Amino acid sequence: MVAIKTIGQVLKEKRTQLGLGLSEAEQLTQIQKLYIVALETDDYQALPGDFYIKAYLKQYAEKLGLNAERIIQAYDEGKGITVEDKDDIQETYHFVKPSERVEPEEEEQKPWQHYVPIISLSAVALLILVGVVTAVILNRPETPDLITNDYAYSNTASTAKKAKSSQTAKRETSSSSSSSTAAAPTVSVTQATTTAITAQVSNMTDPITVSFSAAAGSRIWVGMTNSNVSAGGQILTDGANTLDGVITTGATSSVITLGTAQGLTITINGTPLDLSALTTTGASKITLQIDRTTTTS
């Protein structure tokens, strides 16, 4: 049977036939899960723009083994895709012989004596539970007042001892503070592929600012979690080729999504991030793991 389906329906049915979940499809295609959902629901307004819609459609279709050119043509024409649905009649219907049919009224009614053992066991279990709860309540020990008095005396003595120790610690700290210096901030790549890298950001204090700069003639879409960058991201062009994303105070990680890393420079509080491993011309992802400032003697 021939049917006309939307692009999203074709993509979702193919992913389902391959047995892929959304997380598995994200790893296979390197497209974020939220954009995969947008493609499969034909919600193109959730994507950054027409250029990236076609790029993601082509990349997703090729990874699923579909005809990418046909998908792009259907998108350009704003039409559905003609597909052939095959109904499996054997799976839809199951014939039951008259001799195998069981009518509800023919089932044997069990006598009340059948339920006596179950009722008896339930009653015994309930009595045991009531007995245990009663025993716990009756045998609960009382807390002597002596404990409260001893705690108050101990707490007073401990407070005096801590005050004395604090004064000693302050003197030791003031004498050693001159030899204690803040560790230098570092940005190091710990894992890298052609489409994704993980970087460790160490010894930096809030606010932590990630600065993006696109080369002349480049057009790059940038998205960033745990930051002041809008959920829809921002496109860097010749007219506005820089962007400063401030990471949320106290956040321990941030994920940066790029339409492409070609022609892009990234610095974190002035320290450059090495993007040489991102050789793909398509979408890529950067995961920042943040460790706040420490000191060394």
mmCIF file of C-alpha atoms in Angstrom:
data_model
loop_
_atom_site.group_PDB
_atom_site.id
_atom_site.type_symbol
_atom_site.label_atom_id
_atom_site.label_comp_id
_atom_site.label_asym_id
_atom_site.label_seq_id
_atom_site.Cartn_x
_atom_site.Cartn_y
_atom_site.Cartn_z
ATOM 1 C CA MET A 1 0.000 0.000 0.000
ATOM 2 C CA VAL A 2 1.423 3.401 -1.026
ATOM 3 C CA ALA A 3 1.368 6.249 1.512
ATOM 4 C CA ILE A 4 2.704 9.807 1.694
ATOM 5 C CA LYS A 5 4.664 10.578 4.859
ATOM 6 C CA THR A 6 6.523 13.600 6.167
ATOM 7 C CA ILE A 7 10.319 13.736 6.281
ATOM 8 C CA GLY A 8 10.231 13.404 10.055
ATOM 9 C CA GLN A 9 8.055 10.273 9.905
ATOM 10 C CA VAL A 10 10.433 8.642 7.395
ATOM 11 C CA LEU A 11 13.484 9.450 9.562
ATOM 12 C CA LYS A 12 11.886 8.218 12.778
ATOM 13 C CA GLU A 13 10.575 4.978 11.218
ATOM 14 C CA LYS A 14 14.013 4.211 9.755
ATOM 15 C CA ARG A 15 15.724 4.834 13.120
ATOM 16 C CA THR A 16 13.176 2.573 14.812
ATOM 17 C CA GLN A 17 13.721 -0.171 12.210
ATOM 18 C CA LEU A 18 17.470 -0.021 12.933
ATOM 19 C CA GLY A 19 16.764 -0.441 16.652
ATOM 20 C CA LEU A 20 18.408 2.866 17.603
ATOM 21 C CA GLY A 21 17.357 4.951 20.599
ATOM 22 C CA LEU A 22 17.765 8.725 20.598
ATOM 23 C CA SER A 23 21.030 8.528 22.572
ATOM 24 C CA GLU A 24 22.432 5.915 20.169
ATOM 25 C CA ALA A 25 21.398 8.031 17.176
ATOM 26 C CA GLU A 26 23.136 11.031 18.745
ATOM 27 C CA GLN A 27 26.403 9.055 19.055
ATOM 28 C CA LEU A 28 26.079 7.696 15.491
ATOM 29 C CA THR A 29 25.368 11.020 13.789
ATOM 30 C CA GLN A 30 27.083 13.491 16.165
ATOM 31 C CA ILE A 31 23.840 15.532 16.068
ATOM 32 C CA GLN A 32 22.411 16.669 19.399
ATOM 33 C CA LYS A 33 19.397 14.727 20.632
ATOM 34 C CA LEU A 34 17.182 17.827 20.742
ATOM 35 C CA TYR A 35 17.869 18.492 17.038
ATOM 36 C CA ILE A 36 17.152 14.824 16.168
ATOM 37 C CA VAL A 37 13.754 15.167 17.884
ATOM 38 C CA ALA A 38 13.136 18.416 15.951
ATOM 39 C CA LEU A 39 13.955 16.697 12.614
ATOM 40 C CA GLU A 40 11.722 13.698 13.386
ATOM 41 C CA THR A 41 8.797 15.962 14.340
ATOM 42 C CA ASP A 42 9.312 18.327 11.341
ATOM 43 C CA ASP A 43 9.879 21.189 13.827
ATOM 44 C CA TYR A 44 12.371 23.135 11.724
ATOM 45 C CA GLN A 45 11.873 26.326 13.761
ATOM 46 C CA ALA A 46 13.830 24.663 16.612
ATOM 47 C CA LEU A 47 16.940 24.494 14.356
ATOM 48 C CA PRO A 48 19.430 27.383 13.869
ATOM 49 C CA GLY A 49 18.644 28.128 10.212
ATOM 50 C CA ASP A 50 18.036 26.783 6.702
ATOM 51 C CA PHE A 51 21.739 26.080 6.114
ATOM 52 C CA TYR A 52 21.977 23.875 9.206
ATOM 53 C CA ILE A 53 18.577 22.241 8.587
ATOM 54 C CA LYS A 54 19.780 20.881 5.245
ATOM 55 C CA ALA A 55 23.167 19.927 6.701
ATOM 56 C CA TYR A 56 21.573 17.973 9.560
ATOM 57 C CA LEU A 57 18.990 16.346 7.236
ATOM 58 C CA LYS A 58 21.762 15.191 4.882
ATOM 59 C CA GLN A 59 23.991 13.937 7.709
ATOM 60 C CA TYR A 60 21.123 12.144 9.513
ATOM 61 C CA ALA A 61 19.731 10.527 6.320
ATOM 62 C CA GLU A 62 23.159 9.232 5.248
ATOM 63 C CA LYS A 63 23.867 7.714 8.681
ATOM 64 C CA LEU A 64 20.469 5.941 8.593
ATOM 65 C CA GLY A 65 21.096 4.624 5.064
ATOM 66 C CA LEU A 66 18.377 6.741 3.414
ATOM 67 C CA ASN A 67 18.512 8.627 0.094
ATOM 68 C CA ALA A 68 19.779 12.014 1.296
ATOM 69 C CA GLU A 69 19.163 13.755 -2.036
ATOM 70 C CA ARG A 70 15.527 12.675 -2.010
ATOM 71 C CA ILE A 71 15.132 13.954 1.572
ATOM 72 C CA ILE A 72 16.659 17.363 0.693
ATOM 73 C CA GLN A 73 14.489 17.624 -2.451
ATOM 74 C CA ALA A 74 11.336 16.947 -0.419
ATOM 75 C CA TYR A 75 12.370 19.632 2.083
ATOM 76 C CA ASP A 76 13.038 22.196 -0.682
ATOM 77 C CA GLU A 77 9.679 21.457 -2.350
ATOM 78 C CA GLY A 78 7.815 21.380 0.979
ATOM 79 C CA LYS A 79 6.257 18.030 0.079
ATOM 80 C CA GLY A 80 5.964 14.632 1.699
ATOM 81 C CA ILE A 81 7.716 11.430 0.618
ATOM 82 C CA THR A 82 5.888 8.582 -1.108
ATOM 83 C CA VAL A 83 6.640 5.247 0.588
ATOM 84 C CA GLU A 84 5.194 1.748 0.412
ATOM 85 C CA ASP A 85 3.667 0.322 3.601
ATOM 86 C CA LYS A 86 3.459 -3.472 3.896
ATOM 87 C CA ASP A 87 0.815 -4.872 6.204
ATOM 88 C CA ASP A 88 1.541 -8.289 7.684
ATOM 89 C CA ILE A 89 -1.884 -9.921 7.878
ATOM 90 C CA GLN A 90 -0.485 -12.906 9.783
ATOM 91 C CA GLU A 91 0.642 -10.645 12.624
ATOM 92 C CA THR A 92 -2.663 -8.740 12.691
ATOM 93 C CA TYR A 93 -5.036 -11.697 12.924
ATOM 94 C CA HIS A 94 -4.919 -14.931 14.907
ATOM 95 C CA PHE A 95 -7.492 -17.671 14.295
ATOM 96 C CA VAL A 96 -8.749 -19.519 17.352
ATOM 97 C CA LYS A 97 -10.479 -22.859 16.940
ATOM 98 C CA PRO A 98 -13.951 -23.148 18.449
ATOM 99 C CA SER A 99 -12.723 -26.009 20.629
ATOM 100 C CA GLU A 100 -10.009 -23.734 22.135
ATOM 101 C CA ARG A 101 -12.329 -20.860 22.991
ATOM 102 C CA VAL A 102 -13.152 -20.334 26.668
ATOM 103 C CA GLU A 103 -16.341 -18.551 27.553
ATOM 104 C CA PRO A 104 -16.216 -16.559 30.810
ATOM 105 C CA GLU A 105 -19.438 -18.019 32.139
ATOM 106 C CA GLU A 106 -18.081 -21.572 31.770
ATOM 107 C CA GLU A 107 -15.181 -21.011 34.227
ATOM 108 C CA GLU A 108 -15.479 -23.073 37.399
ATOM 109 C CA GLN A 109 -16.460 -21.100 40.483
ATOM 110 C CA LYS A 110 -14.164 -21.937 43.411
ATOM 111 C CA PRO A 111 -15.820 -22.597 46.840
ATOM 112 C CA TRP A 112 -15.111 -20.268 49.793
ATOM 113 C CA GLN A 113 -13.161 -23.036 51.525
ATOM 114 C CA HIS A 114 -10.455 -22.532 48.860
ATOM 115 C CA TYR A 115 -9.564 -19.117 50.319
ATOM 116 C CA VAL A 116 -9.413 -20.177 54.011
ATOM 117 C CA PRO A 117 -5.601 -20.873 54.076
ATOM 118 C CA ILE A 118 -4.848 -17.499 52.484
ATOM 119 C CA ILE A 119 -7.065 -15.636 54.970
ATOM 120 C CA SER A 120 -5.487 -17.501 57.915
ATOM 121 C CA LEU A 121 -1.929 -16.713 56.846
ATOM 122 C CA SER A 122 -2.784 -13.030 56.343
ATOM 123 C CA ALA A 123 -4.302 -12.807 59.833
ATOM 124 C CA VAL A 124 -1.216 -14.431 61.431
ATOM 125 C CA ALA A 125 1.124 -12.047 59.616
ATOM 126 C CA LEU A 126 -0.936 -9.055 60.774
ATOM 127 C CA LEU A 127 -0.866 -10.217 64.416
ATOM 128 C CA ILE A 128 2.939 -10.661 64.276
ATOM 129 C CA LEU A 129 3.383 -7.163 62.872
ATOM 130 C CA VAL A 130 1.187 -5.629 65.595
ATOM 131 C CA GLY A 131 3.144 -7.516 68.281
ATOM 132 C CA VAL A 132 6.512 -6.305 66.999
ATOM 133 C CA VAL A 133 5.376 -2.660 66.832
ATOM 134 C CA THR A 134 3.934 -2.839 70.371
ATOM 135 C CA ALA A 135 7.152 -4.386 71.758
ATOM 136 C CA VAL A 136 9.288 -1.670 70.200
ATOM 137 C CA ILE A 137 7.114 1.110 71.628
ATOM 138 C CA LEU A 138 6.979 -0.375 75.166
ATOM 139 C CA ASN A 139 10.717 -1.116 75.359
ATOM 140 C CA ARG A 140 11.979 2.187 73.961
ATOM 141 C CA PRO A 141 14.669 3.487 76.417
ATOM 142 C CA GLU A 142 14.352 6.939 77.936
ATOM 143 C CA THR A 143 17.179 9.453 77.360
ATOM 144 C CA PRO A 144 18.763 10.459 80.708
ATOM 145 C CA ASP A 145 19.161 14.161 81.455
ATOM 146 C CA LEU A 146 22.832 13.527 82.251
ATOM 147 C CA ILE A 147 23.587 13.230 78.554
ATOM 148 C CA THR A 148 22.302 16.755 77.907
ATOM 149 C CA ASN A 149 24.347 18.224 80.779
ATOM 150 C CA ASP A 150 27.498 16.386 79.745
ATOM 151 C CA TYR A 151 27.039 17.559 76.156
ATOM 152 C CA ALA A 152 26.653 21.202 77.285
ATOM 153 C CA TYR A 153 29.865 21.009 79.355
ATOM 154 C CA SER A 154 31.731 19.247 76.550
ATOM 155 C CA ASN A 155 30.502 21.794 73.997
ATOM 156 C CA THR A 156 31.720 24.734 76.203
ATOM 157 C CA ALA A 157 35.166 23.189 76.653
ATOM 158 C CA SER A 158 35.363 22.409 72.942
ATOM 159 C CA THR A 159 34.457 26.007 72.050
ATOM 160 C CA ALA A 160 37.239 27.400 74.242
ATOM 161 C CA LYS A 161 39.744 24.967 72.768
ATOM 162 C CA LYS A 162 38.702 25.885 69.211
ATOM 163 C CA ALA A 163 39.056 29.607 69.962
ATOM 164 C CA LYS A 164 42.616 29.068 71.191
ATOM 165 C CA SER A 165 43.444 26.891 68.179
ATOM 166 C CA SER A 166 41.959 29.510 65.841
ATOM 167 C CA GLN A 167 44.253 32.214 67.209
ATOM 168 C CA THR A 168 47.279 29.945 66.774
ATOM 169 C CA ALA A 169 46.176 29.038 63.215
ATOM 170 C CA LYS A 170 45.768 32.714 62.292
ATOM 171 C CA ARG A 171 49.319 33.466 63.389
ATOM 172 C CA GLU A 172 50.637 30.477 61.417
ATOM 173 C CA THR A 173 48.574 31.464 58.367
ATOM 174 C CA SER A 174 49.788 35.075 58.425
ATOM 175 C CA SER A 175 53.402 33.905 58.603
ATOM 176 C CA SER A 176 53.035 31.457 55.717
ATOM 177 C CA SER A 177 50.704 33.467 53.464
ATOM 178 C CA SER A 178 53.623 35.239 51.843
ATOM 179 C CA SER A 179 54.921 31.894 50.529
ATOM 180 C CA SER A 180 51.480 30.754 49.218
ATOM 181 C CA THR A 181 50.667 31.690 45.623
ATOM 182 C CA ALA A 182 47.677 30.982 43.404
ATOM 183 C CA ALA A 183 48.233 28.256 40.792
ATOM 184 C CA ALA A 184 48.325 29.441 37.175
ATOM 185 C CA PRO A 185 45.096 28.927 35.169
ATOM 186 C CA THR A 186 45.259 26.109 32.618
ATOM 187 C CA VAL A 187 43.092 24.801 29.758
ATOM 188 C CA SER A 188 44.132 21.321 28.607
ATOM 189 C CA VAL A 189 42.521 18.849 26.194
ATOM 190 C CA THR A 190 42.072 15.448 27.887
ATOM 191 C CA GLN A 191 40.144 13.571 25.157
ATOM 192 C CA ALA A 192 39.823 14.305 21.454
ATOM 193 C CA THR A 193 38.257 12.960 18.244
ATOM 194 C CA THR A 194 37.660 14.627 14.877
ATOM 195 C CA THR A 195 34.168 15.704 16.014
ATOM 196 C CA ALA A 196 34.424 16.107 19.808
ATOM 197 C CA ILE A 197 36.938 17.113 22.486
ATOM 198 C CA THR A 198 36.922 17.237 26.299
ATOM 199 C CA ALA A 199 38.978 19.967 28.018
ATOM 200 C CA GLN A 200 39.910 20.449 31.698
ATOM 201 C CA VAL A 201 39.671 24.065 32.905
ATOM 202 C CA SER A 202 41.698 24.454 36.129
ATOM 203 C CA ASN A 203 42.583 27.178 38.640
ATOM 204 C CA MET A 204 40.083 29.778 37.393
ATOM 205 C CA THR A 205 37.736 31.906 39.469
ATOM 206 C CA ASP A 206 34.266 33.126 38.580
ATOM 207 C CA PRO A 207 33.315 34.792 36.336
ATOM 208 C CA ILE A 208 34.696 32.383 33.724
ATOM 209 C CA THR A 209 34.294 33.884 30.227
ATOM 210 C CA VAL A 210 34.525 31.806 27.030
ATOM 211 C CA SER A 211 35.343 34.087 24.065
ATOM 212 C CA PHE A 212 34.556 32.973 20.494
ATOM 213 C CA SER A 213 36.078 34.670 17.420
ATOM 214 C CA ALA A 214 35.252 33.680 13.808
ATOM 215 C CA ALA A 215 37.646 34.329 10.920
ATOM 216 C CA ALA A 216 36.631 36.679 8.115
ATOM 217 C CA GLY A 217 34.213 35.082 5.656
ATOM 218 C CA SER A 218 33.170 32.368 8.178
ATOM 219 C CA ARG A 219 29.594 31.591 9.213
ATOM 220 C CA ILE A 220 29.543 29.570 12.438
ATOM 221 C CA TRP A 221 26.628 28.663 14.724
ATOM 222 C CA VAL A 222 27.524 28.486 18.447
ATOM 223 C CA GLY A 223 25.452 26.983 21.278
ATOM 224 C CA MET A 224 26.524 26.761 24.954
ATOM 225 C CA THR A 225 24.942 25.244 28.089
ATOM 226 C CA ASN A 226 25.224 26.611 31.658
ATOM 227 C CA SER A 227 25.898 30.123 30.339
ATOM 228 C CA ASN A 228 24.271 33.405 29.347
ATOM 229 C CA VAL A 229 24.130 32.292 25.673
ATOM 230 C CA SER A 230 20.487 31.939 24.565
ATOM 231 C CA ALA A 231 19.016 28.459 24.196
ATOM 232 C CA GLY A 232 18.784 28.943 20.412
ATOM 233 C CA GLY A 233 22.508 29.750 20.170
ATOM 234 C CA GLN A 234 24.069 32.503 18.040
ATOM 235 C CA ILE A 235 25.527 32.672 14.520
ATOM 236 C CA LEU A 236 28.913 34.376 14.070
ATOM 237 C CA THR A 237 29.318 36.200 10.742
ATOM 238 C CA ASP A 238 31.396 39.074 9.382
ATOM 239 C CA GLY A 239 28.878 41.495 10.854
ATOM 240 C CA ALA A 240 29.180 40.034 14.383
ATOM 241 C CA ASN A 241 32.097 37.632 14.480
ATOM 242 C CA THR A 242 32.734 37.599 18.264
ATOM 243 C CA LEU A 243 30.786 36.255 21.241
ATOM 244 C CA ASP A 244 31.503 36.188 24.995
ATOM 245 C CA GLY A 245 29.729 33.411 26.893
ATOM 246 C CA VAL A 246 29.883 33.682 30.716
ATOM 247 C CA ILE A 247 29.608 30.316 32.492
ATOM 248 C CA THR A 248 27.040 30.204 35.310
ATOM 249 C CA THR A 249 28.652 30.832 38.719
ATOM 250 C CA GLY A 250 29.497 27.542 40.444
ATOM 251 C CA ALA A 251 28.799 25.365 37.372
ATOM 252 C CA THR A 252 31.243 22.454 37.050
ATOM 253 C CA SER A 253 30.719 21.810 33.341
ATOM 254 C CA SER A 254 29.533 23.378 30.086
ATOM 255 C CA VAL A 255 28.874 21.832 26.654
ATOM 256 C CA ILE A 256 29.662 23.905 23.550
ATOM 257 C CA THR A 257 28.018 22.888 20.246
ATOM 258 C CA LEU A 258 29.432 24.221 16.965
ATOM 259 C CA GLY A 259 28.059 24.142 13.434
ATOM 260 C CA THR A 260 31.739 23.875 12.418
ATOM 261 C CA ALA A 261 35.093 24.516 14.108
ATOM 262 C CA GLN A 262 36.800 25.701 10.912
ATOM 263 C CA GLY A 263 37.937 29.333 11.207
ATOM 264 C CA LEU A 264 37.018 29.547 14.929
ATOM 265 C CA THR A 265 39.217 30.633 17.863
ATOM 266 C CA ILE A 266 38.247 30.049 21.522
ATOM 267 C CA THR A 267 39.849 31.472 24.683
ATOM 268 C CA ILE A 268 38.826 30.911 28.319
ATOM 269 C CA ASN A 269 39.616 33.889 30.567
ATOM 270 C CA GLY A 270 42.306 34.742 28.009
ATOM 271 C CA THR A 271 43.798 31.207 27.860
ATOM 272 C CA PRO A 272 43.477 29.645 24.359
ATOM 273 C CA LEU A 273 41.743 26.281 23.792
ATOM 274 C CA ASP A 274 43.444 23.936 21.279
ATOM 275 C CA LEU A 275 40.891 23.083 18.510
ATOM 276 C CA SER A 276 43.353 21.385 16.135
ATOM 277 C CA ALA A 277 41.798 17.931 16.716
ATOM 278 C CA LEU A 278 38.396 19.089 15.314
ATOM 279 C CA THR A 279 39.127 18.433 11.642
ATOM 280 C CA THR A 280 35.517 17.779 10.608
ATOM 281 C CA THR A 281 33.761 20.385 8.495
ATOM 282 C CA GLY A 282 30.417 19.493 10.051
ATOM 283 C CA ALA A 283 28.989 19.811 13.569
ATOM 284 C CA SER A 284 31.280 19.289 16.572
ATOM 285 C CA LYS A 285 31.037 19.337 20.365
ATOM 286 C CA ILE A 286 33.317 20.602 23.159
ATOM 287 C CA THR A 287 32.829 19.532 26.810
ATOM 288 C CA LEU A 288 34.419 21.802 29.439
ATOM 289 C CA GLN A 289 35.111 20.296 32.885
ATOM 290 C CA ILE A 290 35.718 23.117 35.383
ATOM 291 C CA ASP A 291 37.937 22.996 38.507
ATOM 292 C CA ARG A 292 37.997 26.212 40.553
ATOM 293 C CA THR A 293 41.193 27.970 41.797
ATOM 294 C CA THR A 294 43.546 26.102 44.161
ATOM 295 C CA THR A 295 46.722 27.340 45.833
ATOM 296 C CA THR A 296 50.186 25.840 46.174
ATOM 297 C CA SER A 297 52.839 26.653 48.764
#
